[in-house]
C-alpha positions in Angstrom: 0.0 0.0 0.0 1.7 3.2 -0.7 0.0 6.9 -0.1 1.2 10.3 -1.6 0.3 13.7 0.0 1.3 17.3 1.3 4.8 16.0 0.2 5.1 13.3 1.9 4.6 10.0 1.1 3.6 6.4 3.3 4.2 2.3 2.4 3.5 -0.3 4.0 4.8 -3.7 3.1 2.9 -6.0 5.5 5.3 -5.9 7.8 7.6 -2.4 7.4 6.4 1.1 7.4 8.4 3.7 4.9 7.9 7.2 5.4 9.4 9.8 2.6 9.9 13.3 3.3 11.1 16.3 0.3 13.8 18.3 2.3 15.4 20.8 0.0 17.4 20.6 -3.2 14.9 17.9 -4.5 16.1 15.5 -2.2 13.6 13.1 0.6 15.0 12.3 3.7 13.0 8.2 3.9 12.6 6.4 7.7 11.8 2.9 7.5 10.9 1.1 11.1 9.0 -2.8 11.3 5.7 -3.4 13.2 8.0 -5.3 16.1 9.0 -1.4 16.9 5.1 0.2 16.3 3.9 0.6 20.1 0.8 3.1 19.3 -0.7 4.6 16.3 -3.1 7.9 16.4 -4.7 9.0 13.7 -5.6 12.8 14.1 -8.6 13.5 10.8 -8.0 16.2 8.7 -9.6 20.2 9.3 -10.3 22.9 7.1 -7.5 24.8 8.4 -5.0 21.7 9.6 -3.9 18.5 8.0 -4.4 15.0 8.9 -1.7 13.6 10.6 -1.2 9.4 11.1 1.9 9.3 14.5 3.3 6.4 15.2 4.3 5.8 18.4 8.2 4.1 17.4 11.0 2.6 20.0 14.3 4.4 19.6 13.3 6.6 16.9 14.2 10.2 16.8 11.4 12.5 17.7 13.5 15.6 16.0 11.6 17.7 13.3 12.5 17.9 9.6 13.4 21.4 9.7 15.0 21.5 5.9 11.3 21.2 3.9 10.6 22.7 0.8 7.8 26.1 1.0 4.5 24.4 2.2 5.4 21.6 3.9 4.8 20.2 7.2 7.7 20.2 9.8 6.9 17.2 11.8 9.3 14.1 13.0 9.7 10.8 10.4 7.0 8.6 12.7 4.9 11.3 11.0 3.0 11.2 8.1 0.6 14.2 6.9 -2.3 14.4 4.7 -5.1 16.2 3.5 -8.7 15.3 3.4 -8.6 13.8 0.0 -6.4 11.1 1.3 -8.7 10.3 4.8 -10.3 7.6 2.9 -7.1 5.6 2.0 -5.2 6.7 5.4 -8.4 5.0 7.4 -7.6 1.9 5.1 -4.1 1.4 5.8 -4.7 2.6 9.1 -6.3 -0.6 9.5 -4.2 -2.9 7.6 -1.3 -1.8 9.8 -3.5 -2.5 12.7 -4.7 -5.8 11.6 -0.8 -6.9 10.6 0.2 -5.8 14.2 -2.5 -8.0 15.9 -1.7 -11.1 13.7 
């Protein structure tokens, strides 16, 4: 399953979560991490003002912010991923495949 939005972008494997962030110079800055490390997912829904945002909770990942994104991107941490209310559809979908692949 793979998920493109508010440059970022989300795939999930079955059993490892890649998150893909643009930084600068046309670069993305990409954290991968396996279910075994997932303790808690939250997924906060979109607003008209604010994005979605899918945080997963992740032991020994770095909670630092990606401070070097291009003009209109979010500056969250890499156990983030952000989207906007076209994607709430899919991000509910994989929200539950990840979910279902961590109880089983």
């Amino acid at each position: 399953m793979h998920i493109h939005a508010r440059r970022r972008s989300i795939s999930f494997s079955g059993r490892t979560i890649t998150i893909k962030a643009a930084v600068s110079r046309l670069n993305y800055k990409k954290h991968t991490f396996s279910l075994e490390k997932v303790t808690a997912i939250r997924n906060i829904p979109p607003t008209a003002f604010k994005p979605g945002r899918l945080v997963f909770e992740v032991t020994g990942a770095s909670k630092a912010i990606v401070e070097d994104v291009p003009m209109y991107a979010d500056k969250v941490d890499m156990n983030t991923f952000t989207y906007g209310g076209m994607n709430s559809k899919h991000v509910k979908e994989l929200e539950a495949a990840i979910r279902k692949a961590m109880s089983g």
